[in-house]
Amino acid sequence: MGNPRTGSHKADVPPQPGGDTPSPRPEPETGPAAEAAARAEAAGTPDSPDPAGSGEPPDPPGTGTGAAPADPAASPPPQQEPAPAPDWRRSYRQVMGVREFQALWVAQALSMTGNFLLSVAVTILVYQQTASALAAGVTLALTFVPQIIAGPLLSGLADLFPRRRVIVVCDIIRAALVASIGIPGMPIWGIWVLLFCSILPMVPFAAARAALMAEIVHGDRYVAASAIIQLTTQVGTLVGLAAGGWVVALIGPNSAVMYNGLTFLASAAIIQFGVRFRPAAHEDAEERPSLWRVTRDGTRLVFGDSRLRTLGLFAWLAGIYMMPYGLANPIADEVGAGPTAAGFIMAGHSMGAVVGGFVLTRLINPATRMRLMGPMAVAASAPLLAWFLHPPLWLMVVLLAVSGMAASYQFVANAAFVLCVPPEGRGLAFGLVAAGLQAVQGIGIALASLLVEVASTHVVITGAGIAGVLAAAALALPWARIAQSAIDRMNTGAA
């Protein structure tokens, strides 16, 4: 991040004397008129207003040669107006005009598409070979567990090595591993091992992408860029799951998995040729700290800074208000609906997040967004309280969409977290919080599934709503005190 178009503009410098070859000049005139003109030019006072409209204002009266002193009270000197602040409403348009961000965005979309297709295709592949729901469930779980493990261990690679290189290498490794999964005759244990290993590079990829983006676009442009990435992810969640099933039905799971490797190769090529090289955050190889030291220091940084700690905990609240996502099928069964209803329940949150994220980052000014995070975090869990009233299916979907709209505070929290972290530690810090988010979501869904065995979904989800509101309120109170310092850090911190 540091695109010449966005972060490294040089000021326009007027041509220096002697810098260009002078054009032939006429011989100087002589005589009294010429001498008077020369004196006026030396004094910087033109004899008449600028007829060409060059934009240079004439000198104030009384400053030319031979002019009588002017009354200062009658003609006060003009005051220079301060330069207008950048218009945050144009941040989306400005960000989309940055070629390096365009490359990151397209590469992220390709990798995300590959992830969805991989999840759908591999799960179907395993189920076709085993006819076991348990085996298919283990396969799906293997797409989450590696991120939890690798978050604290591999995110630091994005700070130790050039971030463009980290992204490209991760994509190439994933392409090779994913293509191997689709080889016909691959045993189940082989599929699981390859799947587990293919997910591991996602962690340094995401950490390097987030840190690199903060070098390409700065300040509120980063917030807009992060929102665009997350909006793309939410839309991709809705489209990718349906498209993944269609592709598998069209060409079969083995071919779908093997061709899926091409999406990661395309992503690597786009980053390699669309993003310029930048040195590593720890540039000196001889003084470069070990991965263990980076992990240790990064953990202390995240949990020792009240701003970063609170922003990270705001992100982890998703483990509570996303519980209905994991209970979609039991909820649909209780209301007498089928798989289609479960799909709407799972999609409700994403639909709301798309709308809320756009409104929040496009129509609300940056400082207000930051201060709204506390109330919005409370509002993200509040709709779950309505489950106590046994709402009909359509109202459940509406409530989840409202929850998703409020949960779009995550768009701002994500960007604020990255911008508040020193540049040399952004990769690891992002990876730690992302790994924690995966963990709390998995734990939340597992806990909700366990509780549904002894209580109805209405009781479990209502309880989740109570817990979410209380936890969010506990974070909103300290955030109200430190929000301004986080805003100042985002605006003045090194980017």
Short mmCIF file of C-alpha atoms in Angstrom, two decimals:
data_model
loop_
_atom_site.label_atom_id
_atom_site.label_comp_id
_atom_site.label_asym_id
_atom_site.label_seq_id
_atom_site.Cartn_x
_atom_site.Cartn_y
_atom_site.Cartn_z
CA MET A 1 0.00 0.00 0.00
CA GLY A 2 1.62 3.08 -1.13
CA ASN A 3 0.36 3.23 -4.68
CA PRO A 4 1.76 6.22 -6.54
CA ARG A 5 -1.81 7.12 -7.34
CA THR A 6 -3.05 7.17 -3.78
CA GLY A 7 -0.39 7.41 -1.16
CA SER A 8 2.74 8.84 -2.71
CA HIS A 9 1.66 11.86 -4.73
CA LYS A 10 4.42 14.39 -5.25
CA ALA A 11 3.52 18.02 -4.99
CA ASP A 12 3.41 19.93 -8.25
CA VAL A 13 6.68 21.83 -8.44
CA PRO A 14 7.00 24.84 -10.76
CA PRO A 15 9.76 24.63 -13.37
CA GLN A 16 13.08 25.74 -11.95
CA PRO A 17 15.10 28.46 -13.64
CA GLY A 18 17.48 26.94 -16.09
CA GLY A 19 15.65 23.65 -16.12
CA ASP A 20 14.42 24.03 -19.72
CA THR A 21 16.09 25.37 -22.80
CA PRO A 22 15.08 29.04 -23.03
CA SER A 23 13.27 30.17 -26.13
CA PRO A 24 14.75 33.05 -28.17
CA ARG A 25 13.89 36.41 -26.69
CA PRO A 26 13.59 39.74 -28.45
CA GLU A 27 16.13 42.42 -27.79
CA PRO A 28 15.13 44.58 -24.82
CA GLU A 29 13.50 47.87 -25.61
CA THR A 30 14.98 51.10 -24.37
CA GLY A 31 13.53 54.41 -23.40
CA PRO A 32 11.52 55.85 -20.51
CA ALA A 33 8.44 53.68 -21.16
CA ALA A 34 10.52 50.54 -21.13
CA GLU A 35 12.25 51.58 -17.91
CA ALA A 36 8.87 52.23 -16.23
CA ALA A 37 7.60 48.83 -17.32
CA ALA A 38 10.73 47.19 -16.00
CA ARG A 39 10.32 48.90 -12.62
CA ALA A 40 6.67 47.78 -12.45
CA GLU A 41 7.59 44.19 -13.29
CA ALA A 42 10.34 44.15 -10.67
CA ALA A 43 7.88 45.39 -8.07
CA GLY A 44 5.49 42.56 -8.99
CA THR A 45 2.65 44.96 -9.88
CA PRO A 46 1.06 44.65 -13.31
CA ASP A 47 -0.08 47.84 -14.94
CA SER A 48 -3.55 46.41 -15.54
CA PRO A 49 -5.71 43.49 -14.37
CA ASP A 50 -4.93 40.13 -15.90
CA PRO A 51 -6.98 40.12 -19.13
CA ALA A 52 -6.27 36.48 -19.90
CA GLY A 53 -7.89 35.23 -16.74
CA SER A 54 -4.78 33.40 -15.60
CA GLY A 55 -6.20 33.07 -12.15
CA GLU A 56 -3.47 35.11 -10.42
CA PRO A 57 -5.09 37.92 -8.38
CA PRO A 58 -3.78 41.46 -8.90
CA ASP A 59 -1.65 42.96 -6.15
CA PRO A 60 -3.51 44.97 -3.52
CA PRO A 61 -3.74 48.68 -4.09
CA GLY A 62 -0.91 50.66 -2.72
CA THR A 63 1.84 48.12 -3.35
CA GLY A 64 2.96 49.22 -6.80
CA THR A 65 5.73 51.63 -7.61
CA GLY A 66 4.85 55.18 -6.86
CA ALA A 67 1.41 54.36 -5.44
CA ALA A 68 0.03 56.22 -2.48
CA PRO A 69 -0.35 54.25 0.75
CA ALA A 70 -3.78 52.67 1.04
CA ASP A 71 -5.97 52.64 4.09
CA PRO A 72 -5.61 49.15 5.66
CA ALA A 73 -9.09 49.34 7.16
CA ALA A 74 -10.64 50.21 3.81
CA SER A 75 -8.96 47.40 1.90
CA PRO A 76 -7.96 44.52 4.19
CA PRO A 77 -5.49 42.04 2.75
CA PRO A 78 -7.14 38.95 1.27
CA GLN A 79 -7.05 35.87 3.47
CA GLN A 80 -6.14 32.50 2.03
CA GLU A 81 -8.90 29.94 2.56
CA PRO A 82 -7.86 26.56 3.96
CA ALA A 83 -7.82 23.64 1.57
CA PRO A 84 -11.05 21.65 1.69
CA ALA A 85 -10.94 18.29 3.44
CA PRO A 86 -11.18 15.19 1.26
CA ASP A 87 -14.77 14.21 0.52
CA TRP A 88 -15.29 10.81 2.17
CA ARG A 89 -18.42 10.32 0.04
CA ARG A 90 -16.18 9.83 -2.98
CA SER A 91 -14.00 7.21 -1.31
CA TYR A 92 -15.66 4.30 -3.15
CA ARG A 93 -15.06 5.91 -6.52
CA GLN A 94 -11.51 6.89 -5.61
CA VAL A 95 -10.65 3.41 -4.37
CA MET A 96 -12.05 1.71 -7.45
CA GLY A 97 -9.82 3.96 -9.56
CA VAL A 98 -6.65 2.58 -7.94
CA ARG A 99 -5.24 -0.15 -10.19
CA GLU A 100 -3.43 -1.98 -7.42
CA PHE A 101 -6.64 -2.21 -5.41
CA GLN A 102 -8.45 -3.46 -8.51
CA ALA A 103 -5.91 -6.29 -8.70
CA LEU A 104 -6.34 -7.14 -5.01
CA TRP A 105 -10.12 -7.04 -5.33
CA VAL A 106 -10.28 -9.33 -8.36
CA ALA A 107 -7.75 -11.72 -6.82
CA GLN A 108 -9.76 -11.84 -3.60
CA ALA A 109 -12.95 -12.52 -5.56
CA LEU A 110 -11.27 -15.38 -7.43
CA SER A 111 -9.86 -16.92 -4.26
CA MET A 112 -13.22 -16.58 -2.52
CA THR A 113 -14.95 -18.24 -5.48
CA GLY A 114 -12.41 -21.03 -5.27
CA ASN A 115 -13.07 -21.46 -1.55
CA PHE A 116 -16.83 -21.84 -1.99
CA LEU A 117 -16.48 -24.19 -4.92
CA LEU A 118 -13.93 -26.25 -2.99
CA SER A 119 -16.20 -26.56 0.07
CA VAL A 120 -19.21 -27.66 -1.98
CA ALA A 121 -17.35 -29.95 -4.38
CA VAL A 122 -15.22 -31.76 -1.78
CA THR A 123 -18.18 -32.32 0.54
CA ILE A 124 -20.19 -33.83 -2.33
CA LEU A 125 -17.17 -35.86 -3.46
CA VAL A 126 -16.71 -37.41 -0.01
CA TYR A 127 -20.43 -38.06 0.43
CA GLN A 128 -20.62 -39.80 -2.96
CA GLN A 129 -17.72 -42.07 -2.03
CA THR A 130 -18.84 -42.89 1.52
CA ALA A 131 -22.61 -42.24 1.66
CA SER A 132 -21.86 -41.07 5.22
CA ALA A 133 -23.23 -37.83 6.63
CA LEU A 134 -20.56 -37.99 9.34
CA ALA A 135 -17.76 -38.15 6.76
CA ALA A 136 -19.28 -35.20 4.90
CA GLY A 137 -19.52 -33.27 8.18
CA VAL A 138 -15.87 -33.97 9.00
CA THR A 139 -14.95 -32.73 5.53
CA LEU A 140 -16.81 -29.47 6.07
CA ALA A 141 -15.22 -29.04 9.51
CA LEU A 142 -11.77 -29.40 7.94
CA THR A 143 -12.38 -26.15 6.07
CA PHE A 144 -12.57 -24.27 9.41
CA VAL A 145 -10.14 -25.99 11.79
CA PRO A 146 -6.91 -25.15 9.89
CA GLN A 147 -7.67 -21.43 10.07
CA ILE A 148 -7.99 -21.61 13.86
CA ILE A 149 -4.67 -23.45 14.17
CA ALA A 150 -2.75 -21.45 11.59
CA GLY A 151 -3.94 -18.01 12.68
CA PRO A 152 -1.46 -17.59 15.56
CA LEU A 153 1.26 -19.65 13.83
CA LEU A 154 1.38 -18.48 10.20
CA SER A 155 -0.05 -14.95 10.15
CA GLY A 156 3.35 -13.53 11.07
CA LEU A 157 4.70 -14.59 7.67
CA ALA A 158 2.90 -11.56 6.25
CA ASP A 159 5.15 -9.33 8.39
CA LEU A 160 8.41 -11.24 7.86
CA PHE A 161 8.37 -11.44 4.06
CA PRO A 162 7.24 -9.15 1.21
CA ARG A 163 3.47 -9.29 1.26
CA ARG A 164 2.99 -9.59 -2.48
CA ARG A 165 5.27 -12.62 -2.47
CA VAL A 166 3.34 -14.19 0.43
CA ILE A 167 0.05 -13.86 -1.48
CA VAL A 168 1.45 -15.29 -4.71
CA VAL A 169 3.18 -18.23 -3.03
CA CYS A 170 0.06 -19.07 -0.99
CA ASP A 171 -2.10 -19.10 -4.13
CA ILE A 172 0.34 -21.34 -6.02
CA ILE A 173 0.54 -23.80 -3.11
CA ARG A 174 -3.24 -23.91 -2.86
CA ALA A 175 -3.61 -24.46 -6.59
CA ALA A 176 -1.34 -27.52 -6.47
CA LEU A 177 -2.97 -29.03 -3.38
CA VAL A 178 -6.55 -28.42 -4.55
CA ALA A 179 -5.90 -29.93 -7.97
CA SER A 180 -4.48 -33.03 -6.26
CA ILE A 181 -7.69 -33.53 -4.27
CA GLY A 182 -9.63 -34.09 -7.49
CA ILE A 183 -7.41 -36.91 -8.76
CA PRO A 184 -9.76 -39.90 -9.37
CA GLY A 185 -9.28 -42.72 -6.89
CA MET A 186 -7.88 -40.52 -4.12
CA PRO A 187 -8.69 -42.23 -0.78
CA ILE A 188 -10.76 -40.41 1.79
CA TRP A 189 -7.87 -39.97 4.20
CA GLY A 190 -5.83 -38.49 1.35
CA ILE A 191 -8.62 -36.04 0.53
CA TRP A 192 -8.79 -34.97 4.17
CA VAL A 193 -5.02 -34.46 4.46
CA LEU A 194 -4.84 -32.47 1.21
CA LEU A 195 -7.91 -30.43 2.15
CA PHE A 196 -6.46 -29.58 5.56
CA CYS A 197 -3.14 -28.52 4.03
CA SER A 198 -4.84 -26.52 1.26
CA ILE A 199 -6.71 -24.39 3.81
CA LEU A 200 -3.58 -23.48 5.80
CA PRO A 201 -2.26 -20.95 3.22
CA MET A 202 -5.54 -19.02 3.48
CA VAL A 203 -4.33 -17.54 6.76
CA PRO A 204 -1.11 -15.82 5.59
CA PHE A 205 -2.90 -14.95 2.32
CA ALA A 206 -5.66 -13.04 4.14
CA ALA A 207 -3.21 -11.43 6.58
CA ALA A 208 -0.90 -10.28 3.77
CA ARG A 209 -3.82 -9.00 1.69
CA ALA A 210 -5.22 -6.90 4.56
CA ALA A 211 -1.80 -5.47 5.45
CA LEU A 212 -0.89 -4.81 1.82
CA MET A 213 -4.18 -3.04 1.19
CA ALA A 214 -3.37 -0.62 4.04
CA GLU A 215 -0.22 0.33 2.12
CA ILE A 216 -2.11 0.90 -1.13
CA VAL A 217 -5.01 2.95 0.23
CA HIS A 218 -4.95 5.04 3.39
CA GLY A 219 -7.37 6.50 5.92
CA ASP A 220 -11.03 6.43 4.97
CA ARG A 221 -10.12 5.02 1.58
CA TYR A 222 -8.99 1.91 3.41
CA VAL A 223 -12.36 1.72 5.16
CA ALA A 224 -14.06 1.93 1.75
CA ALA A 225 -11.69 -0.66 0.28
CA SER A 226 -12.29 -3.03 3.18
CA ALA A 227 -16.05 -2.54 2.82
CA ILE A 228 -15.86 -3.35 -0.90
CA ILE A 229 -13.94 -6.55 -0.12
CA GLN A 230 -16.43 -7.59 2.55
CA LEU A 231 -19.47 -6.70 0.44
CA THR A 232 -17.99 -8.83 -2.32
CA THR A 233 -17.56 -11.66 0.17
CA GLN A 234 -21.16 -11.38 1.38
CA VAL A 235 -22.55 -11.35 -2.16
CA GLY A 236 -20.21 -14.19 -3.05
CA THR A 237 -21.54 -16.17 -0.10
CA LEU A 238 -25.04 -15.95 -1.55
CA VAL A 239 -24.03 -16.64 -5.14
CA GLY A 240 -21.14 -19.02 -4.55
CA LEU A 241 -23.05 -21.69 -2.67
CA ALA A 242 -25.69 -21.93 -5.38
CA ALA A 243 -23.17 -21.71 -8.22
CA GLY A 244 -20.97 -24.32 -6.57
CA GLY A 245 -23.76 -26.89 -6.59
CA TRP A 246 -24.58 -26.07 -10.21
CA VAL A 247 -20.96 -26.49 -11.34
CA VAL A 248 -20.62 -29.81 -9.52
CA ALA A 249 -23.85 -31.05 -11.10
CA LEU A 250 -22.61 -29.97 -14.53
CA ILE A 251 -19.07 -31.44 -14.61
CA GLY A 252 -18.88 -33.70 -11.56
CA PRO A 253 -17.09 -33.21 -8.23
CA ASN A 254 -13.66 -34.49 -9.34
CA SER A 255 -13.45 -32.18 -12.33
CA ALA A 256 -14.88 -29.28 -10.34
CA VAL A 257 -12.17 -29.64 -7.70
CA MET A 258 -9.36 -29.98 -10.26
CA TYR A 259 -10.48 -27.01 -12.35
CA ASN A 260 -10.91 -25.06 -9.14
CA GLY A 261 -7.13 -24.93 -8.87
CA LEU A 262 -7.13 -22.57 -11.85
CA THR A 263 -8.88 -19.87 -9.82
CA PHE A 264 -5.91 -19.73 -7.44
CA LEU A 265 -3.40 -19.63 -10.30
CA ALA A 266 -5.32 -16.75 -11.87
CA SER A 267 -5.32 -14.94 -8.52
CA ALA A 268 -1.54 -15.37 -8.21
CA ALA A 269 -0.94 -14.01 -11.72
CA ILE A 270 -3.14 -10.96 -11.11
CA ILE A 271 -1.28 -10.08 -7.90
CA GLN A 272 2.15 -10.69 -9.43
CA PHE A 273 1.56 -8.41 -12.40
CA GLY A 274 -1.00 -6.00 -10.94
CA VAL A 275 0.64 -5.04 -7.63
CA ARG A 276 4.11 -3.55 -7.40
CA PHE A 277 6.78 -5.05 -5.17
CA ARG A 278 7.21 -3.66 -1.67
CA PRO A 279 9.84 -4.77 0.84
CA ALA A 280 8.91 -6.72 3.94
CA ALA A 281 7.86 -4.88 7.07
CA HIS A 282 11.04 -6.29 8.67
CA GLU A 283 13.26 -5.47 5.70
CA ASP A 284 16.71 -6.35 7.07
CA ALA A 285 17.09 -10.11 6.73
CA GLU A 286 19.93 -10.21 9.29
CA GLU A 287 17.88 -8.42 11.94
CA ARG A 288 14.58 -10.06 11.00
CA PRO A 289 12.95 -11.55 14.13
CA SER A 290 11.91 -15.17 14.33
CA LEU A 291 8.33 -16.21 13.66
CA TRP A 292 7.96 -17.10 17.33
CA ARG A 293 9.08 -13.63 18.43
CA VAL A 294 6.75 -11.94 15.95
CA THR A 295 3.86 -14.07 17.23
CA ARG A 296 4.68 -13.33 20.87
CA ASP A 297 5.08 -9.58 20.36
CA GLY A 298 1.99 -9.38 18.15
CA THR A 299 -0.15 -11.13 20.75
CA ARG A 300 1.04 -8.71 23.42
CA LEU A 301 0.28 -5.80 21.12
CA VAL A 302 -3.28 -6.89 20.32
CA PHE A 303 -4.31 -7.71 23.87
CA GLY A 304 -2.26 -4.98 25.55
CA ASP A 305 -3.81 -2.07 23.64
CA SER A 306 -7.32 -1.19 24.80
CA ARG A 307 -8.37 -0.02 21.33
CA LEU A 308 -7.19 -3.18 19.57
CA ARG A 309 -8.51 -5.44 22.31
CA THR A 310 -11.98 -3.87 22.19
CA LEU A 311 -12.12 -3.91 18.38
CA GLY A 312 -11.10 -7.57 18.38
CA LEU A 313 -13.79 -8.45 20.91
CA PHE A 314 -16.36 -6.56 18.84
CA ALA A 315 -15.45 -8.88 15.96
CA TRP A 316 -15.77 -11.98 18.12
CA LEU A 317 -19.36 -11.12 19.08
CA ALA A 318 -20.28 -12.81 15.80
CA GLY A 319 -19.91 -16.11 17.63
CA ILE A 320 -23.15 -15.23 19.47
CA TYR A 321 -25.44 -13.56 16.95
CA MET A 322 -24.49 -16.04 14.19
CA MET A 323 -25.84 -19.01 16.16
CA PRO A 324 -29.09 -19.16 14.10
CA TYR A 325 -26.93 -19.82 11.02
CA GLY A 326 -25.79 -23.12 12.51
CA LEU A 327 -29.33 -24.01 13.60
CA ALA A 328 -30.98 -23.34 10.25
CA ASN A 329 -32.11 -26.92 9.69
CA PRO A 330 -33.54 -27.49 13.21
CA ILE A 331 -35.33 -24.13 12.99
CA ALA A 332 -36.87 -25.07 9.65
CA ASP A 333 -37.95 -28.45 11.03
CA GLU A 334 -39.67 -26.87 14.04
CA VAL A 335 -41.82 -24.67 11.80
CA GLY A 336 -42.59 -27.55 9.43
CA ALA A 337 -40.50 -26.24 6.53
CA GLY A 338 -37.83 -27.91 4.43
CA PRO A 339 -34.31 -27.33 3.08
CA THR A 340 -35.38 -24.28 1.07
CA ALA A 341 -36.49 -22.54 4.26
CA ALA A 342 -33.19 -23.47 5.88
CA GLY A 343 -31.41 -21.82 2.97
CA PHE A 344 -33.35 -18.59 3.48
CA ILE A 345 -32.51 -18.66 7.18
CA MET A 346 -28.81 -19.06 6.38
CA ALA A 347 -28.94 -16.28 3.78
CA GLY A 348 -30.88 -13.76 5.89
CA HIS A 349 -27.87 -12.42 7.76
CA SER A 350 -25.79 -11.96 4.61
CA MET A 351 -28.61 -10.12 2.84
CA GLY A 352 -28.86 -7.66 5.71
CA ALA A 353 -25.09 -7.23 5.91
CA VAL A 354 -24.90 -6.24 2.24
CA VAL A 355 -27.47 -3.46 2.72
CA GLY A 356 -26.16 -2.32 6.10
CA GLY A 357 -22.53 -2.33 5.02
CA PHE A 358 -23.25 -0.18 1.99
CA VAL A 359 -25.33 2.34 3.93
CA LEU A 360 -22.87 2.54 6.81
CA THR A 361 -19.75 3.09 4.71
CA ARG A 362 -21.35 5.14 1.93
CA LEU A 363 -23.81 7.46 3.66
CA ILE A 364 -22.46 7.98 7.20
CA ASN A 365 -19.36 10.05 7.91
CA PRO A 366 -16.26 8.27 9.28
CA ALA A 367 -16.29 9.64 12.84
CA THR A 368 -19.99 8.85 13.32
CA ARG A 369 -19.46 5.29 12.06
CA MET A 370 -16.84 4.69 14.72
CA ARG A 371 -19.08 5.99 17.50
CA LEU A 372 -22.03 3.92 16.28
CA MET A 373 -20.16 0.63 16.66
CA GLY A 374 -21.25 0.12 20.27
CA PRO A 375 -24.99 0.65 19.71
CA MET A 376 -24.89 -1.36 16.47
CA ALA A 377 -23.16 -4.26 18.23
CA VAL A 378 -25.99 -4.32 20.78
CA ALA A 379 -28.56 -4.12 17.97
CA ALA A 380 -26.97 -7.08 16.16
CA SER A 381 -28.07 -9.46 18.93
CA ALA A 382 -31.31 -7.72 19.90
CA PRO A 383 -33.45 -9.26 17.08
CA LEU A 384 -32.73 -12.73 18.50
CA LEU A 385 -34.80 -11.82 21.56
CA ALA A 386 -37.92 -11.95 19.35
CA TRP A 387 -37.53 -15.75 19.05
CA PHE A 388 -39.17 -15.92 22.49
CA LEU A 389 -42.44 -14.99 20.71
CA HIS A 390 -42.21 -17.95 18.27
CA PRO A 391 -42.20 -15.81 15.10
CA PRO A 392 -43.27 -17.29 11.73
CA LEU A 393 -40.64 -18.21 9.16
CA TRP A 394 -40.88 -15.02 7.12
CA LEU A 395 -40.41 -12.90 10.24
CA MET A 396 -37.41 -15.01 11.26
CA VAL A 397 -35.71 -14.18 7.97
CA VAL A 398 -36.55 -10.48 8.41
CA LEU A 399 -35.17 -10.50 11.96
CA LEU A 400 -31.94 -12.12 10.77
CA ALA A 401 -31.66 -9.55 7.98
CA VAL A 402 -32.05 -6.76 10.56
CA SER A 403 -29.38 -8.44 12.67
CA GLY A 404 -27.12 -8.56 9.62
CA MET A 405 -27.68 -4.87 8.93
CA ALA A 406 -26.66 -3.98 12.48
CA ALA A 407 -23.74 -6.41 12.35
CA SER A 408 -22.32 -4.44 9.42
CA TYR A 409 -20.43 -2.52 12.10
CA GLN A 410 -17.91 -5.31 11.50
CA PHE A 411 -16.96 -3.59 8.23
CA VAL A 412 -15.80 -0.54 10.17
CA ALA A 413 -14.31 -2.49 13.09
CA ASN A 414 -12.24 -4.59 10.69
CA ALA A 415 -10.76 -1.56 8.94
CA ALA A 416 -10.25 0.38 12.18
CA PHE A 417 -8.39 -2.55 13.71
CA VAL A 418 -5.94 -2.81 10.82
CA LEU A 419 -5.32 0.95 10.69
CA CYS A 420 -4.70 1.14 14.45
CA VAL A 421 -1.99 -1.54 14.29
CA PRO A 422 1.58 -0.42 13.48
CA PRO A 423 2.46 -1.35 9.87
CA GLU A 424 5.13 -3.87 10.86
CA GLY A 425 2.63 -5.95 12.86
CA ARG A 426 -0.55 -5.77 10.78
CA GLY A 427 -0.31 -9.21 9.25
CA LEU A 428 -0.06 -11.10 12.52
CA ALA A 429 -2.61 -8.93 14.33
CA PHE A 430 -5.17 -9.47 11.57
CA GLY A 431 -4.50 -13.21 11.56
CA LEU A 432 -4.92 -13.53 15.32
CA VAL A 433 -8.31 -11.83 15.33
CA ALA A 434 -9.44 -13.75 12.23
CA ALA A 435 -8.45 -17.05 13.86
CA GLY A 436 -10.31 -16.08 17.01
CA LEU A 437 -13.37 -15.22 14.94
CA GLN A 438 -13.33 -18.67 13.32
CA ALA A 439 -12.95 -20.27 16.74
CA VAL A 440 -15.81 -18.41 18.45
CA GLN A 441 -18.14 -19.02 15.51
CA GLY A 442 -17.36 -22.73 15.58
CA ILE A 443 -17.74 -22.91 19.35
CA GLY A 444 -20.97 -20.91 19.23
CA ILE A 445 -22.55 -23.15 16.61
CA ALA A 446 -21.37 -26.31 18.40
CA LEU A 447 -22.71 -25.07 21.74
CA ALA A 448 -26.04 -24.09 20.20
CA SER A 449 -26.32 -27.49 18.51
CA LEU A 450 -25.66 -29.19 21.84
CA LEU A 451 -28.24 -27.09 23.70
CA VAL A 452 -30.89 -27.79 21.06
CA GLU A 453 -30.75 -31.44 22.16
CA VAL A 454 -32.26 -30.46 25.53
CA ALA A 455 -34.24 -27.31 24.66
CA SER A 456 -36.15 -25.83 21.73
CA THR A 457 -34.49 -23.57 19.18
CA HIS A 458 -36.63 -20.68 20.43
CA VAL A 459 -35.16 -20.96 23.92
CA VAL A 460 -31.59 -21.38 22.68
CA ILE A 461 -31.71 -18.44 20.27
CA THR A 462 -33.43 -16.20 22.82
CA GLY A 463 -30.68 -17.06 25.29
CA ALA A 464 -28.09 -16.21 22.65
CA GLY A 465 -29.79 -12.85 22.15
CA ILE A 466 -29.61 -12.07 25.88
CA ALA A 467 -25.95 -13.07 26.05
CA GLY A 468 -25.14 -11.05 22.92
CA VAL A 469 -26.86 -7.88 24.15
CA LEU A 470 -25.10 -8.05 27.53
CA ALA A 471 -21.68 -8.76 26.01
CA ALA A 472 -22.06 -5.98 23.43
CA ALA A 473 -23.17 -3.51 26.11
CA ALA A 474 -20.12 -4.42 28.18
CA LEU A 475 -17.92 -3.47 25.20
CA ALA A 476 -19.94 -0.42 24.16
CA LEU A 477 -19.34 1.38 27.47
CA PRO A 478 -15.51 1.42 27.30
CA TRP A 479 -15.63 2.00 23.55
CA ALA A 480 -17.52 5.25 24.09
CA ARG A 481 -14.49 6.49 26.05
CA ILE A 482 -11.76 5.34 23.66
CA ALA A 483 -13.46 5.79 20.28
CA GLN A 484 -11.94 9.23 19.75
CA SER A 485 -8.42 7.97 20.40
CA ALA A 486 -9.01 5.20 17.85
CA ILE A 487 -10.23 7.79 15.33
CA ASP A 488 -7.11 9.88 15.96
CA ARG A 489 -4.90 6.82 15.55
CA MET A 490 -6.57 5.93 12.25
CA ASN A 491 -6.06 9.46 10.95
CA THR A 492 -2.52 10.03 12.18
CA GLY A 493 -1.03 6.56 12.54
CA ALA A 494 1.56 5.37 10.07
CA ALA A 495 -0.04 3.69 7.15
#
